Coordinates of C-alpha atoms and ligand atoms in Angstrom, one line a residue:
M1 CA 34.9 11.0 -8.4
S2 CA 37.3 13.6 -6.8
T3 CA 34.1 16.4 -7.0
P4 CA 30.5 15.1 -5.9
P5 CA 28.8 13.1 -8.8
R6 CA 25.8 14.8 -9.2
I7 CA 22.0 12.5 -8.9
A8 CA 18.7 13.0 -9.7
V9 CA 16.2 11.0 -8.5
V10 CA 12.4 10.9 -10.0
G11 CA 9.8 10.5 -7.2
A12 CA 9.7 11.4 -4.2
G13 CA 8.0 8.7 -2.4
P14 CA 9.3 5.8 0.4
A15 CA 11.0 4.6 -2.1
G16 CA 12.6 7.7 -3.8
L17 CA 13.5 9.2 -0.8
T18 CA 14.9 6.0 0.7
A19 CA 17.4 6.8 -2.1
A20 CA 17.8 10.8 -2.4
Y21 CA 18.4 10.7 1.3
E22 CA 21.2 8.3 1.7
L23 CA 22.9 9.5 -1.7
A24 CA 23.0 12.5 0.2
R25 CA 24.0 11.3 3.8
T26 CA 27.7 9.4 1.5
G27 CA 28.1 12.8 -0.3
A28 CA 26.9 12.7 -3.3
H29 CA 25.0 15.8 -5.2
V30 CA 21.3 15.1 -5.3
E31 CA 18.3 16.1 -6.8
V32 CA 14.5 14.5 -6.4
H33 CA 12.1 16.0 -9.1
E34 CA 8.8 15.2 -7.2
A35 CA 5.7 15.1 -10.3
G36 CA 2.7 16.2 -7.0
P37 CA 3.0 19.3 -4.9
A38 CA 4.2 16.9 -1.5
V39 CA 6.5 14.5 -1.0
G40 CA 5.9 11.3 0.7
G41 CA 3.9 9.6 -2.5
L42 CA 1.6 6.9 -1.2
S43 CA 2.5 8.3 2.2
R44 CA 2.4 11.0 2.4
T45 CA -0.2 12.7 5.2
L46 CA -2.4 15.6 5.1
E47 CA -3.2 17.9 6.8
L48 CA -7.3 18.5 7.1
W49 CA -9.6 20.2 9.6
N50 CA -6.7 21.2 12.4
Q51 CA -6.0 17.6 12.2
R52 CA -3.5 14.9 10.4
V53 CA -4.2 12.1 8.4
D54 CA -3.2 9.5 6.2
L55 CA -4.3 8.0 3.0
G56 CA -5.9 4.6 4.8
P57 CA -3.7 3.0 7.2
H58 CA -0.3 2.9 6.9
R59 CA 1.7 1.0 8.9
F60 CA 5.2 0.2 9.4
H61 CA 7.1 -3.3 10.1
S62 CA 10.4 -4.5 9.3
Q63 CA 13.4 -6.8 11.1
D64 CA 16.1 -5.3 8.4
A65 CA 18.9 -3.6 10.7
R66 CA 19.4 -1.0 8.6
I67 CA 16.2 -0.2 7.3
Q68 CA 15.6 -0.1 11.4
A69 CA 18.7 2.7 11.8
L70 CA 17.9 4.5 9.2
W71 CA 14.2 5.0 11.2
S72 CA 15.8 6.1 14.0
E73 CA 18.5 8.6 12.7
V74 CA 15.3 9.7 10.5
L75 CA 12.8 9.9 13.6
G76 CA 15.2 10.5 16.8
D77 CA 12.6 10.3 19.8
D78 CA 9.6 11.1 16.8
W79 CA 7.3 8.3 16.5
G80 CA 6.5 5.4 18.5
Q81 CA 4.8 1.3 19.1
V82 CA 1.4 1.3 17.9
R83 CA -1.2 0.2 18.8
A84 CA -3.2 -0.9 15.8
H85 CA -7.2 -2.5 16.1
P86 CA -8.3 -3.5 12.9
G87 CA -11.5 -5.4 13.0
I88 CA -13.8 -7.0 10.0
F89 CA -17.1 -5.7 9.3
R90 CA -19.9 -8.2 8.3
E91 CA -23.0 -8.3 7.9
E92 CA -24.7 -8.9 11.4
H93 CA -21.2 -8.7 13.6
I94 CA -17.3 -6.5 14.0
L95 CA -15.0 -9.8 14.2
D96 CA -11.5 -8.7 15.9
Y97 CA -8.5 -8.9 13.8
P98 CA -6.5 -11.4 14.4
L99 CA -8.6 -13.4 14.8
R100 CA -9.5 -15.2 18.5
L101 CA -10.7 -19.1 18.0
T102 CA -13.5 -17.2 21.0
D103 CA -14.3 -14.1 19.3
V104 CA -15.2 -16.3 15.8
V105 CA -16.7 -19.3 17.4
R106 CA -19.4 -16.8 19.6
K107 CA -19.5 -14.6 16.5
E108 CA -20.0 -17.5 13.6
G109 CA -21.6 -19.7 16.1
L110 CA -20.1 -23.6 16.5
L111 CA -21.8 -24.8 13.6
E112 CA -21.3 -22.5 10.8
S113 CA -17.1 -23.1 12.6
G114 CA -17.7 -27.0 11.9
R115 CA -18.3 -26.9 8.4
C116 CA -16.0 -24.3 8.0
V117 CA -12.6 -26.8 9.3
L118 CA -14.4 -29.9 6.8
S119 CA -14.9 -27.7 3.7
F120 CA -11.2 -27.9 4.5
V121 CA -10.0 -31.0 5.5
R122 CA -12.7 -31.7 2.5
E123 CA -10.1 -29.9 0.5
Q124 CA -6.9 -31.0 2.3
A125 CA -7.8 -34.2 1.5
R126 CA -8.7 -34.2 -2.0
P127 CA -6.5 -30.1 -3.2
R128 CA -7.2 -28.9 -6.5
P129 CA -3.7 -30.1 -9.5
E130 CA -2.6 -27.4 -9.6
V131 CA -2.5 -22.9 -7.8
R132 CA -2.3 -21.2 -10.5
T133 CA -4.7 -18.4 -10.0
F134 CA -5.3 -16.6 -6.2
E135 CA -8.3 -18.0 -5.9
D136 CA -6.7 -21.5 -6.5
W137 CA -4.6 -20.7 -4.1
L138 CA -6.9 -19.7 -1.4
V139 CA -9.3 -21.9 -1.6
R140 CA -6.3 -25.0 -1.8
H141 CA -5.2 -23.0 1.5
F142 CA -8.6 -21.9 3.5
G143 CA -11.2 -24.4 2.0
P144 CA -13.7 -23.3 -0.2
R145 CA -16.1 -22.2 3.1
V146 CA -14.2 -20.3 4.6
Y147 CA -12.6 -19.0 0.7
A148 CA -16.9 -17.7 0.2
R149 CA -17.6 -16.7 3.5
F150 CA -13.6 -14.5 4.4
F151 CA -12.0 -13.6 1.3
R152 CA -14.0 -13.5 -1.7
D153 CA -16.2 -10.9 -1.4
Y154 CA -13.7 -8.3 0.0
N155 CA -11.1 -9.5 -2.5
E156 CA -12.7 -8.9 -5.5
K157 CA -14.0 -5.4 -4.1
F158 CA -10.2 -4.6 -4.3
F159 CA -9.5 -6.1 -7.0
G160 CA -12.2 -5.3 -9.3
V161 CA -12.3 -8.8 -11.0
P162 CA -13.3 -12.6 -9.9
L163 CA -9.9 -13.8 -8.0
R164 CA -10.4 -16.7 -10.4
E165 CA -8.8 -14.3 -12.7
L166 CA -5.9 -13.3 -10.0
D167 CA -2.1 -14.8 -10.4
A168 CA -1.4 -17.3 -7.0
A169 CA 1.5 -14.7 -7.0
L170 CA -0.4 -11.9 -4.7
A171 CA -0.5 -14.3 -2.6
G172 CA 3.6 -13.1 -1.8
P173 CA 6.5 -14.9 -0.5
A174 CA 5.6 -14.3 3.2
S175 CA 2.2 -15.6 2.6
K176 CA 3.7 -20.1 1.6
D177 CA 2.8 -21.1 5.9
A178 CA -0.7 -19.5 5.7
S179 CA -3.3 -22.1 6.0
L180 CA -7.1 -22.8 8.3
V181 CA -4.1 -24.6 10.1
T182 CA -1.7 -21.7 11.2
T183 CA -4.7 -19.4 11.1
V184 CA -6.8 -21.7 14.0
L185 CA -3.4 -22.0 15.5
N186 CA -2.7 -18.4 15.8
A187 CA -5.5 -17.3 17.0
V188 CA -5.3 -19.4 20.0
R189 CA -2.2 -18.2 20.4
T190 CA -3.4 -14.1 20.7
Q191 CA -6.1 -15.3 23.0
W192 CA -3.1 -17.0 25.1
D193 CA -1.1 -14.0 24.7
N194 CA -2.9 -11.7 25.7
A195 CA -3.9 -13.8 28.8
R196 CA -1.1 -14.3 30.1
A197 CA -0.8 -9.9 29.5
G198 CA -3.8 -10.1 31.3
A199 CA -6.1 -8.2 28.1
V200 CA -8.7 -10.8 27.2
K201 CA -10.8 -8.7 25.7
E202 CA -7.3 -6.8 23.7
V203 CA -6.5 -8.1 21.0
T204 CA -3.4 -5.7 19.3
Q205 CA -0.6 -5.6 16.7
D206 CA 1.9 -3.2 17.1
F207 CA 3.9 -1.1 14.6
A208 CA 6.2 1.6 14.6
Y209 CA 4.5 5.3 13.3
P210 CA 5.8 8.6 13.4
A211 CA 4.7 11.2 16.2
H212 CA 3.2 13.2 13.7
G213 CA 1.8 11.1 10.3
T214 CA 3.2 8.3 8.1
G215 CA 4.4 11.4 5.9
M216 CA 6.4 13.2 8.5
V217 CA 9.5 10.3 7.9
Y218 CA 9.5 11.6 4.4
E219 CA 9.1 14.9 5.3
R220 CA 12.6 14.6 7.4
M221 CA 13.7 12.7 4.7
A222 CA 13.1 15.7 1.8
E223 CA 14.8 18.2 5.0
G224 CA 18.0 15.5 4.9
V225 CA 18.2 15.6 1.3
R226 CA 18.3 19.6 2.2
A227 CA 20.4 20.0 4.7
R228 CA 23.5 18.2 2.2
G229 CA 23.0 21.1 0.1
G230 CA 20.8 18.7 -2.2
R231 CA 17.5 20.0 -3.7
V232 CA 13.8 19.1 -4.0
H233 CA 11.5 19.8 -6.9
L234 CA 8.2 19.8 -6.3
D235 CA 6.1 20.1 -9.5
S236 CA 8.7 18.9 -11.7
R237 CA 6.5 15.9 -13.9
V238 CA 10.4 13.8 -15.4
E239 CA 8.9 13.7 -19.0
A240 CA 11.6 11.7 -20.2
L241 CA 14.8 9.5 -19.5
E242 CA 17.9 11.6 -21.1
V243 CA 20.3 9.2 -23.2
Q244 CA 23.8 8.3 -25.6
G245 CA 23.4 5.0 -27.1
Q246 CA 22.7 2.4 -23.6
R247 CA 24.1 5.0 -21.2
V248 CA 21.6 8.1 -19.3
T249 CA 23.2 11.3 -19.4
G250 CA 20.3 13.4 -17.9
L251 CA 16.0 14.1 -17.7
R252 CA 14.2 16.1 -18.8
T253 CA 12.4 18.1 -16.8
P254 CA 9.6 20.7 -16.1
L255 CA 13.2 22.9 -15.8
G256 CA 14.7 22.2 -18.3
T257 CA 17.3 19.0 -20.2
L258 CA 19.3 18.6 -16.8
P259 CA 22.2 16.3 -17.2
Y260 CA 23.0 13.4 -14.0
D261 CA 26.0 11.4 -13.7
Y262 CA 23.0 8.8 -12.7
V263 CA 19.5 8.7 -12.1
V264 CA 17.4 6.7 -10.0
S265 CA 13.4 6.8 -10.5
S266 CA 10.7 5.6 -9.3
A267 CA 8.5 6.8 -12.1
P268 CA 6.3 3.7 -13.4
L269 CA 7.5 1.4 -15.4
A270 CA 6.0 1.0 -19.1
P271 CA 5.4 5.0 -19.3
L272 CA 9.6 5.1 -18.2
V273 CA 10.5 3.0 -21.6
A274 CA 7.6 4.0 -23.5
Q275 CA 9.1 7.2 -23.7
L276 CA 12.9 5.9 -24.4
P277 CA 13.9 6.3 -28.8
E278 CA 14.6 3.8 -30.8
L279 CA 12.4 1.0 -29.3
P280 CA 13.2 -2.2 -31.0
G281 CA 9.9 -4.0 -32.0
N282 CA 9.5 -6.6 -29.0
V283 CA 9.6 -3.5 -26.6
R284 CA 7.2 -1.9 -28.3
E285 CA 5.1 -5.4 -28.8
H286 CA 5.6 -6.2 -24.4
L287 CA 4.5 -2.6 -24.7
R288 CA 1.7 -2.3 -26.3
R289 CA 0.5 -5.7 -24.6
A290 CA 0.8 -4.0 -20.8
R291 CA -1.7 -1.7 -21.0
D292 CA -4.1 -4.8 -20.6
V293 CA -2.2 -7.5 -19.0
L294 CA -0.1 -4.6 -16.8
T295 CA -3.2 -3.3 -15.2
F296 CA -3.7 -1.5 -11.7
R297 CA -6.7 0.2 -9.4
S298 CA -7.6 2.7 -8.2
N299 CA -8.5 4.5 -4.8
V300 CA -11.0 7.2 -3.9
L301 CA -10.5 8.8 0.0
V302 CA -13.4 10.2 1.0
Y303 CA -13.0 11.3 4.5
L304 CA -15.6 12.4 6.1
E305 CA -15.7 14.7 10.2
V306 CA -17.5 13.2 12.4
Q307 CA -18.6 15.0 16.1
S308 CA -18.3 12.6 18.1
T309 CA -15.0 11.1 19.6
E310 CA -16.3 7.6 20.6
L311 CA -17.0 6.3 17.5
F312 CA -15.7 2.9 17.4
P313 CA -12.6 1.3 19.0
Y314 CA -11.3 -0.2 16.0
S315 CA -8.1 1.2 14.0
W316 CA -10.2 0.7 10.2
L317 CA -12.8 -1.6 9.2
E318 CA -12.1 -3.9 6.9
M319 CA -15.8 -4.3 5.4
H320 CA -16.7 -7.9 4.4
T321 CA -20.4 -7.0 2.9
R322 CA -21.9 -6.2 -0.4
S323 CA -24.3 -4.2 1.4
V324 CA -22.1 -1.0 0.7
R325 CA -19.5 0.0 -1.8
V326 CA -16.6 1.3 0.8
G327 CA -13.9 -1.0 1.2
R328 CA -12.5 -0.3 3.9
I329 CA -13.0 2.4 6.9
T330 CA -10.6 4.2 8.8
N331 CA -10.7 5.9 11.8
F332 CA -7.5 8.3 12.2
R333 CA -9.3 9.2 16.3
N334 CA -7.5 5.5 16.6
W335 CA -4.4 5.9 15.9
V336 CA -2.4 8.5 18.0
P337 CA -3.0 11.6 20.0
Q338 CA -1.1 14.1 18.2
L339 CA -3.1 13.2 14.7
H340 CA -6.4 14.6 15.9
G341 CA -4.4 17.1 18.8
E342 CA -7.5 19.1 20.9
E343 CA -9.8 19.1 17.8
A344 CA -13.5 16.8 19.7
S345 CA -14.0 15.1 15.6
S346 CA -13.1 12.0 14.4
I347 CA -11.9 12.3 10.8
L348 CA -12.5 8.9 9.3
C349 CA -11.5 7.6 5.8
L350 CA -13.4 5.8 3.2
E351 CA -11.9 4.3 0.6
Y352 CA -13.4 3.2 -3.1
W353 CA -11.3 0.5 -4.6
C354 CA -11.7 0.9 -8.6
S355 CA -10.5 1.4 -12.1
H356 CA -10.4 4.6 -14.4
E357 CA -13.1 3.3 -16.5
E358 CA -15.9 3.1 -13.9
P359 CA -17.7 5.9 -13.2
L360 CA -17.6 6.4 -9.6
W361 CA -13.7 7.1 -10.5
S362 CA -14.9 10.7 -12.2
W363 CA -17.7 11.9 -9.7
P364 CA -18.0 15.1 -9.0
D365 CA -16.7 15.6 -5.3
A366 CA -19.7 16.3 -4.2
E367 CA -21.8 12.8 -5.2
L368 CA -18.5 11.1 -4.2
V369 CA -19.3 13.0 0.0
A370 CA -22.9 12.1 -0.3
L371 CA -22.2 8.4 -0.9
A372 CA -19.4 7.5 2.2
K373 CA -22.6 9.8 4.3
R374 CA -25.1 8.0 3.2
E375 CA -22.8 4.4 3.8
L376 CA -21.6 5.3 6.6
A377 CA -25.4 6.0 8.1
A378 CA -26.1 2.6 6.5
T379 CA -23.6 0.7 9.0
G380 CA -24.5 1.9 12.0
L381 CA -20.8 3.0 12.4
D382 CA -21.7 7.5 12.6
R383 CA -24.0 6.1 16.1
G384 CA -26.2 9.2 14.9
A385 CA -23.9 11.7 15.6
P386 CA -23.3 14.7 12.7
V387 CA -21.5 14.2 10.5
G388 CA -19.9 17.3 8.7
R389 CA -17.4 18.9 5.9
G390 CA -16.2 16.3 3.5
H391 CA -12.9 15.9 1.4
V392 CA -11.6 13.9 -1.4
M393 CA -8.7 12.3 -2.3
R394 CA -8.4 10.1 -5.9
L395 CA -4.9 7.8 -5.9
P396 CA -5.3 7.2 -9.9
R397 CA -3.3 3.8 -10.2
C398 CA -1.9 3.1 -6.6
F399 CA -2.4 -0.9 -6.4
P400 CA -1.4 -3.2 -8.9
V401 CA -3.0 -5.5 -10.6
Y402 CA -1.4 -9.5 -11.1
R403 CA -3.2 -11.1 -13.4
P404 CA -2.1 -14.3 -14.9
G405 CA 1.0 -13.9 -16.9
Y406 CA 1.9 -10.2 -16.0
Q407 CA 5.7 -11.9 -15.5
D408 CA 5.9 -12.4 -19.0
V409 CA 5.4 -8.7 -19.6
L410 CA 6.9 -7.2 -16.9
R411 CA 10.4 -9.4 -17.0
P412 CA 11.1 -7.9 -20.7
L413 CA 10.5 -4.5 -19.9
R414 CA 12.8 -4.3 -16.5
E415 CA 15.5 -5.9 -19.3
Y416 CA 15.3 -3.7 -21.6
L417 CA 15.5 -1.2 -18.3
G418 CA 18.3 -2.8 -16.6
G419 CA 20.1 -3.0 -20.7
F420 CA 20.8 1.1 -19.7
E421 CA 24.1 2.5 -17.8
R422 CA 23.1 4.6 -14.9
L423 CA 20.2 4.1 -14.1
G424 CA 18.3 2.9 -11.5
N425 CA 14.7 1.8 -11.4
I426 CA 12.8 2.2 -8.3
G427 CA 9.3 1.4 -6.3
R428 CA 6.1 0.2 -6.8
G429 CA 5.6 1.4 -10.0
G430 CA 8.8 0.8 -11.0
Q431 CA 8.8 -2.6 -10.3
F432 CA 4.6 -2.5 -10.3
A433 CA 4.8 -4.2 -7.1
Y434 CA 1.8 -4.8 -5.1
N435 CA 4.7 -4.0 -1.9
S436 CA 4.6 -1.7 1.4
Q437 CA 6.9 0.9 2.7
D438 CA 9.4 -1.4 4.0
A439 CA 10.6 -3.1 0.7
N440 CA 10.3 0.0 -0.9
W441 CA 12.7 1.5 1.5
R442 CA 15.2 -1.3 1.0
M443 CA 15.4 -0.7 -2.8
G444 CA 16.1 2.8 -2.8
L445 CA 19.5 1.4 -0.3
E446 CA 20.4 -0.9 -2.7
A447 CA 19.6 1.6 -5.5
A448 CA 22.0 4.3 -3.9
D449 CA 24.6 1.4 -3.4
Q450 CA 24.4 0.6 -6.5
A451 CA 25.1 3.8 -7.9
R452 CA 28.4 4.3 -6.1
A453 CA 29.2 1.1 -7.0
A454 CA 28.7 2.6 -10.5
L455 CA 30.8 5.9 -10.5
G456 CA 33.5 4.4 -8.1
W457 CA 32.7 6.8 -5.6
Ligands
LIG501 C1 -4.7 3.2 0.8 C2 -3.1 2.1 0.5 C3 -2.8 1.8 2.3 C4 -1.3 1.3 2.5 N1 -1.0 1.0 3.3 C5 0.4 0.4 3.6 C6 0.8 0.1 4.9 O1 -0.4 0.2 5.9 N2 1.8 0.1 5.5 C7 3.0 -0.1 4.5 O2 4.1 0.1 4.0 N3 2.6 0.2 2.9 C8 1.2 0.6 2.7 N4 1.0 1.0 1.5 C9 1.9 0.8 0.4 C10 2.8 2.2 0.3 O3 2.2 3.3 0.7 C11 4.0 2.6 -0.8 O4 4.4 0.9 -1.1 C12 4.7 3.8 -0.8 O5 3.8 4.7 -0.5 C13 5.5 3.6 -2.4 O6 6.4 4.2 -2.4 P1 6.9 4.7 -3.7 O7 8.5 5.0 -3.6 O8 7.7 3.4 -4.4 O9 5.7 5.0 -4.7 P2 4.4 5.9 -4.1 O10 4.3 6.3 -3.3 O11 3.7 6.0 -5.2 O12 5.3 7.7 -4.8 C14 6.7 8.0 -6.4 C15 6.4 8.8 -6.4 O13 7.0 9.5 -7.9 C16 5.8 10.3 -8.2 N5 6.8 10.4 -9.4 C17 6.0 9.3 -10.5 N6 6.1 9.6 -11.6 C18 7.1 10.6 -11.7 C19 7.4 11.3 -12.2 N7 7.4 11.2 -13.7 N8 8.3 12.6 -12.9 C20 8.6 12.6 -11.0 N9 7.6 12.5 -10.2 C21 7.2 11.2 -10.3 C22 5.1 10.5 -7.7 O14 4.1 11.3 -7.8 C23 5.2 9.5 -6.3 O15 5.5 10.0 -5.2 C24 -0.9 1.7 1.2 C25 -0.3 2.0 -0.3 C26 -2.1 3.1 0.2 C27 -2.5 2.9 -1.5

């Protein structure tokens, strides 16, 4: 091609913007269509009460040289390695995470720790014959007692169904070596490393974090696209792909029907397929099944402003207790100082995971803020400090739920979409993948490579 190709990207989240940035960087004319009023998708950063906050805790990890190079190019010096200090909140105490052996034994007790080890050994001696569900996987790798004490309640809050109704694939490829043995070894190693570093009390996990919040990297990518002559259309929800035969030729958008040489989409998979013309019967059948099988959890985030700067030292707490409904509490005061600036308050983010069918999803904001205030007081984490303003964000369908057999529906839908030329299908929603930012960057980069190859440019 002699003139630069016109390429559209659907969605300005991590996947879409990585593709758009890479394509613009290599000379394409790029137009991004984003349904929402801001860039960053689930990884955006908000301005709130003169501070900056993310949509729950967002860490960035990658060992991939291409991703690391892109990160440095986009952010320059405006990022750092941040020390996370997560914790596990239980009724009786808070455990450091990653676990430290002495912390666990001291707080859980020698007897209970011994029972957990015994239950693990019994499971290894007579393992369950088949590991089909997420519950099977956890019990097989950690033993029934650790499963019941540390995994069941928190994860059932998260997924909203018993873990025996979820596919073992949820454990993910990175967890193939996980077990009680490696957890204990890691707990010993963490303690040993910290002791050698002279920081016995401090358990840390470092990750890369932009100076002004996770979303900063996506704001920069969008600027990069614009600086190279591209466009980022906000409030522009793509209604349908335009196709001729098996080739994608453009998009139907609020700005009209626009012709493109290639489309990279990070929009959710099933609705994207559903609006294609002349769907074969088997695809229609898979779409019908997708409604029951490719399901999501949603997230209601309630931000509270607490008039104290010294609430608790953790970056976030996983709430392993049934006494409150909140699943996780993030304290943005403990991330980087640029987030809170000169403000003398802490913003906490309380996450309530639910489905759209649950009444909580539609509660009025005032009721959600009242619930969050009540629950924060019940945990004692407010330390009696005054709790002022509240703000609610709803993230619809943000966590894909891997139900057993979901691949049988997902695969044919992906294959059907894969049969169209001049189309890249990426992202958390596009691939129905319970994944993190770096995986979406990888998909964005590969989609850009494929677009270039397909257009011969
Ligand atoms: C609470 C929470 C905590 C998380 N913590 C971490 C973490 O610690 N580390 C980490 O790496 N990841 C984390 N993640 C995951 C991370 O946020 C996602 O993996 C990432 O944002 C997905 O990128 P994406 O571009 O695929 O999708 P999204 O971020 O969902 O972006 C997709 C974009 O496409 C737009 N869109 C959809 N349909 C259309 C359409 N038809 N037309 C136009 N635009 C459309 C949407 O509005 C959205 O902006 C977390 C997620 C959540 C919800």
